[in-house]
Coordinates of C-alpha atoms in Angstrom, one line a residue:
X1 CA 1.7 -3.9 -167.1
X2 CA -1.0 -1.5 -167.6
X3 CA -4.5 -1.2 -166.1
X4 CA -5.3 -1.6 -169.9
X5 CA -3.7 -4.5 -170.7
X6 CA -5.0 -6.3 -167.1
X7 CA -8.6 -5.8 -168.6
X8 CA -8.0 -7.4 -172.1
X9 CA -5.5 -10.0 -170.8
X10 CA -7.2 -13.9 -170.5
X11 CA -6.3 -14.3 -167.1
X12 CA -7.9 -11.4 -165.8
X13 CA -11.5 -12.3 -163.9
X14 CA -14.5 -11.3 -165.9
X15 CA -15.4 -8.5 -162.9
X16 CA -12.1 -6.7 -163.6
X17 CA -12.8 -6.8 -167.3
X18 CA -16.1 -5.1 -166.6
X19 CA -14.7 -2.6 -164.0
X20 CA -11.6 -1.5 -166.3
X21 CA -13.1 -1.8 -170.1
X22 CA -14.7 1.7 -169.7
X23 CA -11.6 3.2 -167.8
X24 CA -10.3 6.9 -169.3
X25 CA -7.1 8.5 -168.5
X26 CA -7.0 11.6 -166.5
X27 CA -7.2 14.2 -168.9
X28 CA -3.6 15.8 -169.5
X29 CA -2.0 12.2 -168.8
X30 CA 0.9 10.4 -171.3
X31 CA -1.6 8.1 -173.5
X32 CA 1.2 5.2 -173.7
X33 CA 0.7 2.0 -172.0
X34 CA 3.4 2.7 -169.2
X35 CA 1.4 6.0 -168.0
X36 CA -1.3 3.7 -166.6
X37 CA 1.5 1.4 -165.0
X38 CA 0.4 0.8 -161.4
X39 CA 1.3 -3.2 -161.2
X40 CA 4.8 -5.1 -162.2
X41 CA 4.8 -7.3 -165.7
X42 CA 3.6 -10.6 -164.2
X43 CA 5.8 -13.3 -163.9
X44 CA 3.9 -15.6 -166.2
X45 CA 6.5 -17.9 -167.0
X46 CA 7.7 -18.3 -162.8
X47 CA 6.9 -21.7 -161.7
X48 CA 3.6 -21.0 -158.5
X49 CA 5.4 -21.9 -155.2
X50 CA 3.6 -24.4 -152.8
X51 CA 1.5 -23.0 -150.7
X52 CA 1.5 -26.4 -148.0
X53 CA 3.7 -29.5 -148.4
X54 CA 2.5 -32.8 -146.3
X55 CA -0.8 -31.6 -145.2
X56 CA 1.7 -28.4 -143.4
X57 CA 1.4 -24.6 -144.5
X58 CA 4.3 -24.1 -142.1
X59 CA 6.7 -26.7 -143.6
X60 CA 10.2 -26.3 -142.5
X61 CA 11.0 -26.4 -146.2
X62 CA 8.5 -23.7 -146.9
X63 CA 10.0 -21.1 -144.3
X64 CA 12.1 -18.2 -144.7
X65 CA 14.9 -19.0 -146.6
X66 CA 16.5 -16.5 -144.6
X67 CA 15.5 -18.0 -141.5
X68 CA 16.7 -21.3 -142.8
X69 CA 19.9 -20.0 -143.7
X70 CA 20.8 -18.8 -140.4
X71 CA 23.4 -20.1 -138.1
X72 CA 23.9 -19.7 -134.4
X73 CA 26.9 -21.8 -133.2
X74 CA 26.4 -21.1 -129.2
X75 CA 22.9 -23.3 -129.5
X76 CA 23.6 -25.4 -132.2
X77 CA 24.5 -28.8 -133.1
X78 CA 27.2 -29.2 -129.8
X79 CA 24.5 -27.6 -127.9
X80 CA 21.3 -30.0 -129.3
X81 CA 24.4 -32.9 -129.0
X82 CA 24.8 -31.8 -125.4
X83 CA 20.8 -32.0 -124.5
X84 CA 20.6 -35.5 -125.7
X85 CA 23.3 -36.7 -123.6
X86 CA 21.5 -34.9 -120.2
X87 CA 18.4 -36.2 -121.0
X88 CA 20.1 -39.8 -121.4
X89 CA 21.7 -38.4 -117.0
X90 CA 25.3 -37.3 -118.4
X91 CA 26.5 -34.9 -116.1
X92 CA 27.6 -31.8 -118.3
X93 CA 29.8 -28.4 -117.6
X94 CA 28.2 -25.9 -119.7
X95 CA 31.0 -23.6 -120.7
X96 CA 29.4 -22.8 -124.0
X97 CA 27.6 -19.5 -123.3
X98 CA 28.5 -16.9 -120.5
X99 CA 25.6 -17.9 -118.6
X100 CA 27.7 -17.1 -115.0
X101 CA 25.1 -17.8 -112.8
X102 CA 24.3 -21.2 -114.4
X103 CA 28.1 -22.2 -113.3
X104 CA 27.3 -21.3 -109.7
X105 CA 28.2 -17.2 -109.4
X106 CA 25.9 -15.8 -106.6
X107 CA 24.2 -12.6 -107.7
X108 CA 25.2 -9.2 -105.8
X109 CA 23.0 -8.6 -102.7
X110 CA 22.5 -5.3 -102.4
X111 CA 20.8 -5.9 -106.5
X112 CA 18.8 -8.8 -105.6
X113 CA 17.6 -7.4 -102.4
X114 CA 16.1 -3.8 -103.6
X115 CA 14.7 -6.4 -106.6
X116 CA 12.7 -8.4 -104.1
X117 CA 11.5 -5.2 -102.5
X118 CA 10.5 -3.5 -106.2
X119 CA 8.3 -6.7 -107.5
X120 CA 6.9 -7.3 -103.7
X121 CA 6.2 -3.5 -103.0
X122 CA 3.7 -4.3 -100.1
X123 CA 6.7 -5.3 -98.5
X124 CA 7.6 -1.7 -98.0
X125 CA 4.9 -1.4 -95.7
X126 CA 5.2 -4.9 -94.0
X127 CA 6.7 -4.0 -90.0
X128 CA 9.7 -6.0 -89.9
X129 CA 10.9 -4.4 -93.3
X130 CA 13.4 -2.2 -91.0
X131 CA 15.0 -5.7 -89.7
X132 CA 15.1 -7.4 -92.8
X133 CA 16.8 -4.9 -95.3
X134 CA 19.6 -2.2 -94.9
X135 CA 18.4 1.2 -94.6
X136 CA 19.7 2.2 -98.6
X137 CA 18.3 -0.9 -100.2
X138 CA 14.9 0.5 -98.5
X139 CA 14.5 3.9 -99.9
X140 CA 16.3 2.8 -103.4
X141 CA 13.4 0.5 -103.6
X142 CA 11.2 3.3 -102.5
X143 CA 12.6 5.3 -105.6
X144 CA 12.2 2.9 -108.1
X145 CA 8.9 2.1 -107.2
X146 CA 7.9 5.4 -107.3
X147 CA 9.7 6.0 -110.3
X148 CA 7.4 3.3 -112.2
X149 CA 4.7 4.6 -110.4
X150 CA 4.1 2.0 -108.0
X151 CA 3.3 -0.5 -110.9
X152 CA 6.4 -2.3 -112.2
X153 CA 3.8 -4.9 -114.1
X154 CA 2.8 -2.2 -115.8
X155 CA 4.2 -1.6 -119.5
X156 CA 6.5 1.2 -119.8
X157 CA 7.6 4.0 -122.7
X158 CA 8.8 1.7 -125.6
X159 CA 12.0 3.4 -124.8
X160 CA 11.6 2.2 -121.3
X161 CA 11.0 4.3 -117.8
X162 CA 12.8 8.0 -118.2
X163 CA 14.4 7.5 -115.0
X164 CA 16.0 4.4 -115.7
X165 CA 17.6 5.8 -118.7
X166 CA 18.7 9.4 -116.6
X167 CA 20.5 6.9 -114.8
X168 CA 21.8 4.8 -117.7
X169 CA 22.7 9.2 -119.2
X170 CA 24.2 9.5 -115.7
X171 CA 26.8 6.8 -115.8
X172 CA 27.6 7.3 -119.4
X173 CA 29.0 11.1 -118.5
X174 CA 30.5 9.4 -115.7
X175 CA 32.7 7.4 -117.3
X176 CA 33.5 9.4 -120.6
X177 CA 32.9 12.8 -119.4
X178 CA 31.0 13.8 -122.3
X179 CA 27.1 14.1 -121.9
X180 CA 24.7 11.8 -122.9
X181 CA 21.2 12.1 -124.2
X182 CA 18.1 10.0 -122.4
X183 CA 16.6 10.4 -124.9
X184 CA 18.7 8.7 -127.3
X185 CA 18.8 5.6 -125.0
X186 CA 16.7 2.5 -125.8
X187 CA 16.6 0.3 -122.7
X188 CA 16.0 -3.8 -124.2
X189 CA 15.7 -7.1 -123.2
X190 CA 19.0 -7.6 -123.3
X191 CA 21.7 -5.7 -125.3
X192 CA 21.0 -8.6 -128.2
X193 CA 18.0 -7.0 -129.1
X194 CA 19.5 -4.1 -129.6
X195 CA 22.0 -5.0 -131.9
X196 CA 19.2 -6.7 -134.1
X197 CA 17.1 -3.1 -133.7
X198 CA 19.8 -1.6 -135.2
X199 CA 21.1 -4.2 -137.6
X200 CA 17.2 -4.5 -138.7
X201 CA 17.0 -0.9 -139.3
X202 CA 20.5 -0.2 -142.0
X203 CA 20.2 -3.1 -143.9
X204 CA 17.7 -2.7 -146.8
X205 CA 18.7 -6.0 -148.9
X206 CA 21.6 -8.1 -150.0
X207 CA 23.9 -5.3 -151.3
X208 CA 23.8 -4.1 -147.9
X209 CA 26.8 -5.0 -146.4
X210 CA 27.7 -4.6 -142.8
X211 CA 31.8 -4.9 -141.8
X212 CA 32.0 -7.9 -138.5
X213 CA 35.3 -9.4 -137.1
X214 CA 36.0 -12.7 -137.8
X215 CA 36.3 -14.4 -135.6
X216 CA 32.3 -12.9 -134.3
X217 CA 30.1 -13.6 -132.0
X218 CA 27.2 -15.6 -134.3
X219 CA 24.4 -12.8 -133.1
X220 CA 25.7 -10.6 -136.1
X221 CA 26.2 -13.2 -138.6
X222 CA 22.6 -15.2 -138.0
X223 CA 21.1 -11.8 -137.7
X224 CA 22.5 -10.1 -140.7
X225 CA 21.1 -12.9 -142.5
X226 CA 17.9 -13.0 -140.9
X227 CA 16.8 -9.6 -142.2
X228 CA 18.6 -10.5 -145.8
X229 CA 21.7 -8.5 -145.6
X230 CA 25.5 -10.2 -146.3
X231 CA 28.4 -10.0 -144.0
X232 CA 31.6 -8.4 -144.8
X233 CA 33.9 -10.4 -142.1
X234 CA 37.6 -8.6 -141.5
X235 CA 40.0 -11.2 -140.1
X236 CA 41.7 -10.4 -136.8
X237 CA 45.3 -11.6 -136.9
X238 CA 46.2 -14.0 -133.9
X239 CA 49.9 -13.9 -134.2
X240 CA 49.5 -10.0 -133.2
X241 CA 46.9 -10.8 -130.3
X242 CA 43.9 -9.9 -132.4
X243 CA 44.6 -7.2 -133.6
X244 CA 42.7 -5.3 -136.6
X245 CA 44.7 -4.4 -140.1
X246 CA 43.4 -1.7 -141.3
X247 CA 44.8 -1.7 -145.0
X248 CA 43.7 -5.5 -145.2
X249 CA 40.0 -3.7 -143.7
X250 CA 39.9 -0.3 -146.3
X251 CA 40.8 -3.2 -148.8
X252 CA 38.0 -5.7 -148.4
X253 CA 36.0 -2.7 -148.4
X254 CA 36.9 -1.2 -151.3
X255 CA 36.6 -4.4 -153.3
X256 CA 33.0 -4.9 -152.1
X257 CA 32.3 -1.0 -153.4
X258 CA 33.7 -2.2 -156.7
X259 CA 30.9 -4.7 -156.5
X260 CA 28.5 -2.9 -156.4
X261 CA 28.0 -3.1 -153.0
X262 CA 26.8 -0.5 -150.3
X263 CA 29.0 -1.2 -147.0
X264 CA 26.5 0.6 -144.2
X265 CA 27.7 -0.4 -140.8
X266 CA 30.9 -1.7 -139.1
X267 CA 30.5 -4.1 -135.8
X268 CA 33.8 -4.8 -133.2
X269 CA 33.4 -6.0 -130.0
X270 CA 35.4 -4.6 -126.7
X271 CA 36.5 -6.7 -125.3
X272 CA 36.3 -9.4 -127.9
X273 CA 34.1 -12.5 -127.9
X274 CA 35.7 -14.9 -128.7
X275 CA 38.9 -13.8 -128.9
X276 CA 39.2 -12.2 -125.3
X277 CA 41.0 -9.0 -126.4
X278 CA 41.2 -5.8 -125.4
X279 CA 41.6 -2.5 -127.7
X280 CA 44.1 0.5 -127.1
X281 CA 42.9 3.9 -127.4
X282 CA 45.1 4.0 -130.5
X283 CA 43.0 1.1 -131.9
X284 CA 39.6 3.3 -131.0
X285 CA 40.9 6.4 -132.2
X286 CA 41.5 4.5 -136.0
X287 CA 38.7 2.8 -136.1
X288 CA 36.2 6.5 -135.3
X289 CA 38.3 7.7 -138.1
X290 CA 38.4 4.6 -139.9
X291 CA 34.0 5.4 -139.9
X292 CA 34.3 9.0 -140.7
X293 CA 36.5 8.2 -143.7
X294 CA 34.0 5.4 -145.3
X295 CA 30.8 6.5 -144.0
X296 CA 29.7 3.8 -141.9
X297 CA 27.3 3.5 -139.0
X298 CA 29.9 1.8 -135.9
X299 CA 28.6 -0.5 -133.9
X300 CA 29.9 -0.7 -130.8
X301 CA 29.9 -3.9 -128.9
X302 CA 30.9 -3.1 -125.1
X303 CA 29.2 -5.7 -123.0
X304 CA 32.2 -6.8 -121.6
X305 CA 32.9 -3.7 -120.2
X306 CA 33.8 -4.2 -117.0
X307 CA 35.6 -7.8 -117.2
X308 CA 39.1 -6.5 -117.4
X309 CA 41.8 -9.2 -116.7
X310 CA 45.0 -6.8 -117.0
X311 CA 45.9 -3.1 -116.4
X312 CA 47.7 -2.4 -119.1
X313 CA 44.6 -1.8 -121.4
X314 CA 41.7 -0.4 -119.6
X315 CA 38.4 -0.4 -120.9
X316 CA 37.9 2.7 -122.8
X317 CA 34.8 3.8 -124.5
X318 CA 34.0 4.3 -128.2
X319 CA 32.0 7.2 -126.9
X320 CA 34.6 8.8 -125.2
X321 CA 37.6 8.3 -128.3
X322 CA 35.1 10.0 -130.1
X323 CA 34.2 12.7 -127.8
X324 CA 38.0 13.2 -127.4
X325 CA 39.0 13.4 -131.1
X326 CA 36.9 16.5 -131.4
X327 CA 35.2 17.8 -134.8
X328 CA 35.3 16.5 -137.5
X329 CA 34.8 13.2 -135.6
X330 CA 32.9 14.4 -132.7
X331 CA 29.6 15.5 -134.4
X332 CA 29.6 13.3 -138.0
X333 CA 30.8 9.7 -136.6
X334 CA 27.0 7.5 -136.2
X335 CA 28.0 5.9 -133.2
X336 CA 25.2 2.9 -131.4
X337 CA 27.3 1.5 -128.6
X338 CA 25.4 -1.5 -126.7
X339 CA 26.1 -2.6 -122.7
X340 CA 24.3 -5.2 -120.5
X341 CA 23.4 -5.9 -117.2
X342 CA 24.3 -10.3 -118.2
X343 CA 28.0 -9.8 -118.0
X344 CA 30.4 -8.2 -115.5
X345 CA 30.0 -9.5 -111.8
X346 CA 26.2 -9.2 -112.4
X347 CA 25.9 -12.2 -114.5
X348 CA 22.2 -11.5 -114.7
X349 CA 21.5 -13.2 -118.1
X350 CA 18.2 -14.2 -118.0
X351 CA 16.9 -10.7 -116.3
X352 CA 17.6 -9.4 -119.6
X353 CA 18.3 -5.9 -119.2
X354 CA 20.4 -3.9 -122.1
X355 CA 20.7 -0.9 -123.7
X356 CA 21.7 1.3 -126.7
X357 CA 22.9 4.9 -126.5
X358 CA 22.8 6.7 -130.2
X359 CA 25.4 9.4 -131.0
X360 CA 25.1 11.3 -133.9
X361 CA 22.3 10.0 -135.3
X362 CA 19.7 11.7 -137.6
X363 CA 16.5 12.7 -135.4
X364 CA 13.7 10.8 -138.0
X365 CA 16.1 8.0 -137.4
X366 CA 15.7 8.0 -134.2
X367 CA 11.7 8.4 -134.5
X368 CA 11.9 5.5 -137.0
X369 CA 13.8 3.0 -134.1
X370 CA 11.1 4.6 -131.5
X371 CA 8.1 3.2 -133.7
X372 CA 9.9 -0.4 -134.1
X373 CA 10.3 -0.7 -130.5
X374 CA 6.8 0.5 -130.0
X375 CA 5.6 -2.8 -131.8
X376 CA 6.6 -4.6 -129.0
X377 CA 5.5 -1.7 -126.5
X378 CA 7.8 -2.3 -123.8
X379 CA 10.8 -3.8 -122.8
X380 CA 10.6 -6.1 -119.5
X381 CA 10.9 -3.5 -116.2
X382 CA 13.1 -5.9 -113.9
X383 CA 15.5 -5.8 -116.5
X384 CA 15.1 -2.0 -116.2
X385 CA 15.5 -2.3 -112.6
X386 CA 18.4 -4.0 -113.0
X387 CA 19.9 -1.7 -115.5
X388 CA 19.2 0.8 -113.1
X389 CA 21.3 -0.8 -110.0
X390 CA 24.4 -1.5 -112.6
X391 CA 24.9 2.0 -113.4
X392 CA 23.8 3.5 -109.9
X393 CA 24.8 1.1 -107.6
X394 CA 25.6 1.8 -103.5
X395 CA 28.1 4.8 -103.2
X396 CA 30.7 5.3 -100.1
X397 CA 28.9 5.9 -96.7
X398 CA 25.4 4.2 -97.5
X399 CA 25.2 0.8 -95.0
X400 CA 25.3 -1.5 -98.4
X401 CA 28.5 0.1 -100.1
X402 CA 31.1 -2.2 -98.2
X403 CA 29.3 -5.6 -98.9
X404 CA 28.4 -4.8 -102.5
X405 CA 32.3 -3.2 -103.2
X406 CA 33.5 -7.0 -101.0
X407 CA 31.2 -8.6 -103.2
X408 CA 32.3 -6.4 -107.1
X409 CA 36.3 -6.5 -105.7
X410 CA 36.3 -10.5 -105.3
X411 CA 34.5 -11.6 -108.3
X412 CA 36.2 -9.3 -110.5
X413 CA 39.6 -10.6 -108.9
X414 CA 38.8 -14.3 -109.1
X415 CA 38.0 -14.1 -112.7
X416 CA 41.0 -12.9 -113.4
X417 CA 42.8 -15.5 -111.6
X418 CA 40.6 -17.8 -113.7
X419 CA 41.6 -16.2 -116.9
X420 CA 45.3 -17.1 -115.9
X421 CA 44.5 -20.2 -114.7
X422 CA 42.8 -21.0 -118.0
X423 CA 45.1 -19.6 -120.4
X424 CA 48.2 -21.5 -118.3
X425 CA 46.5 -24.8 -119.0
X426 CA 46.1 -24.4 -122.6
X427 CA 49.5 -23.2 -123.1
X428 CA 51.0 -26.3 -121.5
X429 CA 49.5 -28.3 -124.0
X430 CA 51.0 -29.9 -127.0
X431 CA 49.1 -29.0 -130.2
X432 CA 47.4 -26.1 -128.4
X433 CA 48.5 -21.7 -127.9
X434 CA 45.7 -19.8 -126.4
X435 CA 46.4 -15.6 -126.7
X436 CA 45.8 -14.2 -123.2
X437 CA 42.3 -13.9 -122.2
X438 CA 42.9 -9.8 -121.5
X439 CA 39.2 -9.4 -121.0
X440 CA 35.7 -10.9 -121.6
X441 CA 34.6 -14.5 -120.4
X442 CA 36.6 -16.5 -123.2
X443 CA 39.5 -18.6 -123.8
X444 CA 39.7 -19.3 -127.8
X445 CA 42.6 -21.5 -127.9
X446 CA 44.1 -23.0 -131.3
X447 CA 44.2 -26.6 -132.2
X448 CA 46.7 -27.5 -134.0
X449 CA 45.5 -31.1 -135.0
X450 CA 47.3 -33.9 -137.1
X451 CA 46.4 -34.9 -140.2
X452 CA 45.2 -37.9 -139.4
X453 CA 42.1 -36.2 -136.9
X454 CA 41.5 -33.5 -139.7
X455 CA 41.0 -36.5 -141.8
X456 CA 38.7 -38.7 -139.8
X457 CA 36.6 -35.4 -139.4
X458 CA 36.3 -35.2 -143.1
X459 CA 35.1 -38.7 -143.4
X460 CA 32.2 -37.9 -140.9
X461 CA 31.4 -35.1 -142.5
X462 CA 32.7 -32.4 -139.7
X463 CA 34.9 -29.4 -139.7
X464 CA 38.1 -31.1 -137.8
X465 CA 37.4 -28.3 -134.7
X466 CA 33.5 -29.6 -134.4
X467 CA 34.7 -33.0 -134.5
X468 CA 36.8 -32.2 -131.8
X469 CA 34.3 -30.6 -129.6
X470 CA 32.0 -33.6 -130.0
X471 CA 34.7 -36.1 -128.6
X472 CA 35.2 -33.7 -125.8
X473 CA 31.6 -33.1 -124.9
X474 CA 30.9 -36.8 -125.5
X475 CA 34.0 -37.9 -123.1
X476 CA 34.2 -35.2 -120.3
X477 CA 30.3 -33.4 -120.3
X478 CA 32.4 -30.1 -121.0
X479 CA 29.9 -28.2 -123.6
X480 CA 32.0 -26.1 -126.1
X481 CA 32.0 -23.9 -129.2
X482 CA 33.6 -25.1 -131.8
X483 CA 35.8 -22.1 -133.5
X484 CA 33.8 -22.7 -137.0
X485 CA 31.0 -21.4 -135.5
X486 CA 32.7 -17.6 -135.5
X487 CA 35.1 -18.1 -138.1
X488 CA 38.8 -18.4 -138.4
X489 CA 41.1 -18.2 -141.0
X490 CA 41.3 -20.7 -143.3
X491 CA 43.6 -24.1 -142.5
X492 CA 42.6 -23.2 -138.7
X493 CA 40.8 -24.8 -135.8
X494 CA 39.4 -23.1 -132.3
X495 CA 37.3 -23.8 -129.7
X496 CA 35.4 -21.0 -127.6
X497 CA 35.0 -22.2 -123.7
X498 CA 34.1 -20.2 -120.8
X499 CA 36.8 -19.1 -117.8
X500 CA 33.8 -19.6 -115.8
X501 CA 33.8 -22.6 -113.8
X502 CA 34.1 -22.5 -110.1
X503 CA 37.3 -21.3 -108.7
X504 CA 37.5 -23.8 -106.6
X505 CA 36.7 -26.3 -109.3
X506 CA 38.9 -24.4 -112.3
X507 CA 41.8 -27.0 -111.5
X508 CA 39.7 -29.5 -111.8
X509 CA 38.5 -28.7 -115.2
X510 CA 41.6 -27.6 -116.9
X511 CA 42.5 -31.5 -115.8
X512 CA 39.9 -32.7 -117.3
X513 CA 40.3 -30.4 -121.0
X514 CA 44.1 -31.5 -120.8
X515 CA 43.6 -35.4 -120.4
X516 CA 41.4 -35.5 -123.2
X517 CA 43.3 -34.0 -125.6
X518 CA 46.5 -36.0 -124.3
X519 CA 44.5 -39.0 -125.5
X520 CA 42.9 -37.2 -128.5
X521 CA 46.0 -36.4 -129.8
X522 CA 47.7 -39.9 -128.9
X523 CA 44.8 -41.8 -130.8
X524 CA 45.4 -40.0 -134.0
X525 CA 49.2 -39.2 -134.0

């Protein structure tokens, strides 16, 4: 609608009458009424949308549809369900989220001690400092402090601290033996926020679509709608171990292209959550090409990194499969892989500490992601700190290196015992097959229920997994996810639960799972 038209139209206000009615067009300008469009046609005929409703601007019916729309199965209606039932003294297992510490794993010394050191730095100076701390964890607190110059309450670069991410460069050349840039590295609270940085930043509006693995871990699915894209999910198959299909994948995205749709990213997660899988080289190598061919940004989802149950797929980087494939790959492929400092034998979930390394990507890009951290001006420094002693920790001949290799060696061996331990109970099960738990914190077993279950779960108005998962949580405390909550194939039922009970107590709980469903099954044979 033209300035024009707003003057002479009824509902304009007699002051923008005045102000327009003597208006002229810059000489040399079209004379028609769309040359002087500067406002969309109003929608006269759209009914007004309440502004409050019950005395409430911020009515839950008056949000963000997106928001309201949003699902996030870890912390959802078994989770609420399971918070009732504390508050009312249940004793519960949470096995719902890998939380480790919350299930009793001790956090590694030589970490916790420089920590203590780097928040308390008038410690430093304190005369029994010698006796109280190993030499190393003294002068690596030294460096860190001066490296956030004596001030870690102080905010850092948006980025966070340049050393920090050196380190985080550091490690990443380590492992791949390609080189990474600090300056492409976004330390966060958490790798979480990362994702949703980068999620936040391809998808423009609902034709955006961005490629996840079904089952997924809900961040991508409650985030992707969140900012008002849609989710392209590609079903992993289960009777292969999870494995992708890439014709069924080219596929799905070829039909959304005929859509109309723009298909800008592609998420997978290595090892997988739920699933507990890990991917071959071979897998890696198809799916950098698999990006080059389309044109999609891939996500890499790696904060499971160094949870490897099995040695006959290692953890190998996205980063270095594509380093390795060479041009064309090398220097086209957009490449954001994420990593944590809340998995691994860390287990520090509620430091927060994550990161992002960008390959590849286009230098405004990168200045465009630097001015939306900068909104929140700076990620939380003992996260930092923590990043920085997972990716430099204590090397051979400094005094902490034995204790904190003891400490990495044991943890990392009893979780895979628990993965065994975990998987075998499942698998002895009638109505149940769990696929190895090869990496990650996971079991996703399937329930293969009877009829007459799936049909009580319809009467109360549950998916027949959920219903499940109530029963469970209600008769044994154990807090899962039902499989719903990531997806599955169609005509089947999960659960997601944790291998991360106790060792000592692992026994114990695997008794527990299998007598319930023993008598779940019974009841409704």
């Amino acid at each position: 609608m033209c300035v024009r038209c707003i003057a002479k139209a009824r509902t304009a206000g007699r002051a923008v009458q005045a102000l327009l009615q003597g208006w002229q067009a810059p000489a040399g300008a079209c004379r028609t009424a769309r040359c002087f469009s500067s406002l969309p046609e109003p929608a006269v005929d759209a009914p007004a949308r309440p502004n409050e409703l019950e005395g409430k601007v911020a009515h839950p019916s008056l949000l963000n549809e997106d928001l309201l729309k949003a699902q996030y199965a870890v912390r959802g209606e078994l989770y609420m369900k399971a918070m009732e039932l504390q508050k009312a003294g249940k004793e519960l297992i949470f096995t719902n989220v890998g939380n480790p510490q919350q299930l009793g794993q001790l956090p590694i010394k030589f970490n916790r001690e420089v920590t203590s050191l780097v928040v308390a730095p008038f410690l430093l100076d304190h005369p029994a400092v010698a006796s109280l701390y190993p030499k190393d964890v003294i002068e690596r607190a030294r460096k860190l402090n001066k490296m956030f110059g004596g001030a870690v309450g102080a905010y850092t670069d948006s980025r966070g601290n340049a050393g920090v991410r050196q380190e985080v460069a550091d490690f990443i050349k380590r492992r791949d033996g390609y080189p990474s840039n600090p300056e492409h590295i976004f330390l966060t609270d958490g790798a979480s926020v990362a994702v949703r940085l980068l999620l936040n930043a391809l998808i423009r509006d609902s034709n955006d679509h961005i490629l996840v693995p079904i089952p997924q871990y809900p961040l991508y699915s409650a985030s992707i709608q969140l900012y008002g894209g849609t989710l392209l999910g590609y079903n992993l198959k289960e009777q292969t171990g999870w494995s992708m299909d890439f014709n069924e994948i080219t596929r799905s995205v070829n039909e959304a292209r005929n859509r109309g749709a723009c298909v800008r990213g592609m998420v997978f997660i290595n090892p997988g959550n739920p699933t507990g899988q890990c991917l071959t080289e071979d897998n890696l190598r198809d799916l950098v090409k698999f990006a080059h061919q389309e044109k999609v940004v891939l996500m890499a989802d790696e904060v499971y990194q160094p949870n490897i149950y099995q040695d006959e797929k290692p953890f190998v980087s996205a980063k270095k499969v594509l380093g390795d494939l060479g041009v064309p790959y090398s220097n086209s492929v957009e490449l954001a892989s994420f990593h944590t400092v809340s998995k691994g034998v860390l287990g520090e979930c509620g430091l927060r500490g994550g990161y992002v390394e960008l390959t590849n990507f286009h230098p405004g890009t990168i200045d465009e992601l630097y001015k939306a951290v900068s909104i929140n001006l700076s990620p939380n420094t003992v996260g930092q700190v923590a990043m920085s002693l997972m990716v430099n920790p204590p090397q051979p001949g400094q005094e902490s290196y034995e204790q904190w290799k003891k400490e990495h060696d044991e943890g990392l061996a009893s979780l895979r015992r628990r993965a065994h331990a975990m998987t075998d109970g499942f698998n002895s099960l009638e109505g149940v097959t769990c696929t190895f738990t090869e990496g990650a914190m996971y079991s996703f077993p399937r329930l293969h229920l009877p009829p007459k279950a799936i049909a009580a779960a319809k009467a109360a108005g549950k998916p027949a997994d959920t219903f499940y998962c109530l029963q469970l949580l209600e008769e044994t405390g154990i807090v899962t996810v039902p499989g719903s909550g990531f997806g599955q194939e169609e005509g089947t039922f999960h659960l997601r639960t944790t291998i991360l009970p106790p060792e000592e107590k692992i026994q114990d709980f695997v008794k527990l799972f299998q007598d319930f469903h023993k008598k779940f099954m019974a009841k409704y044979a």
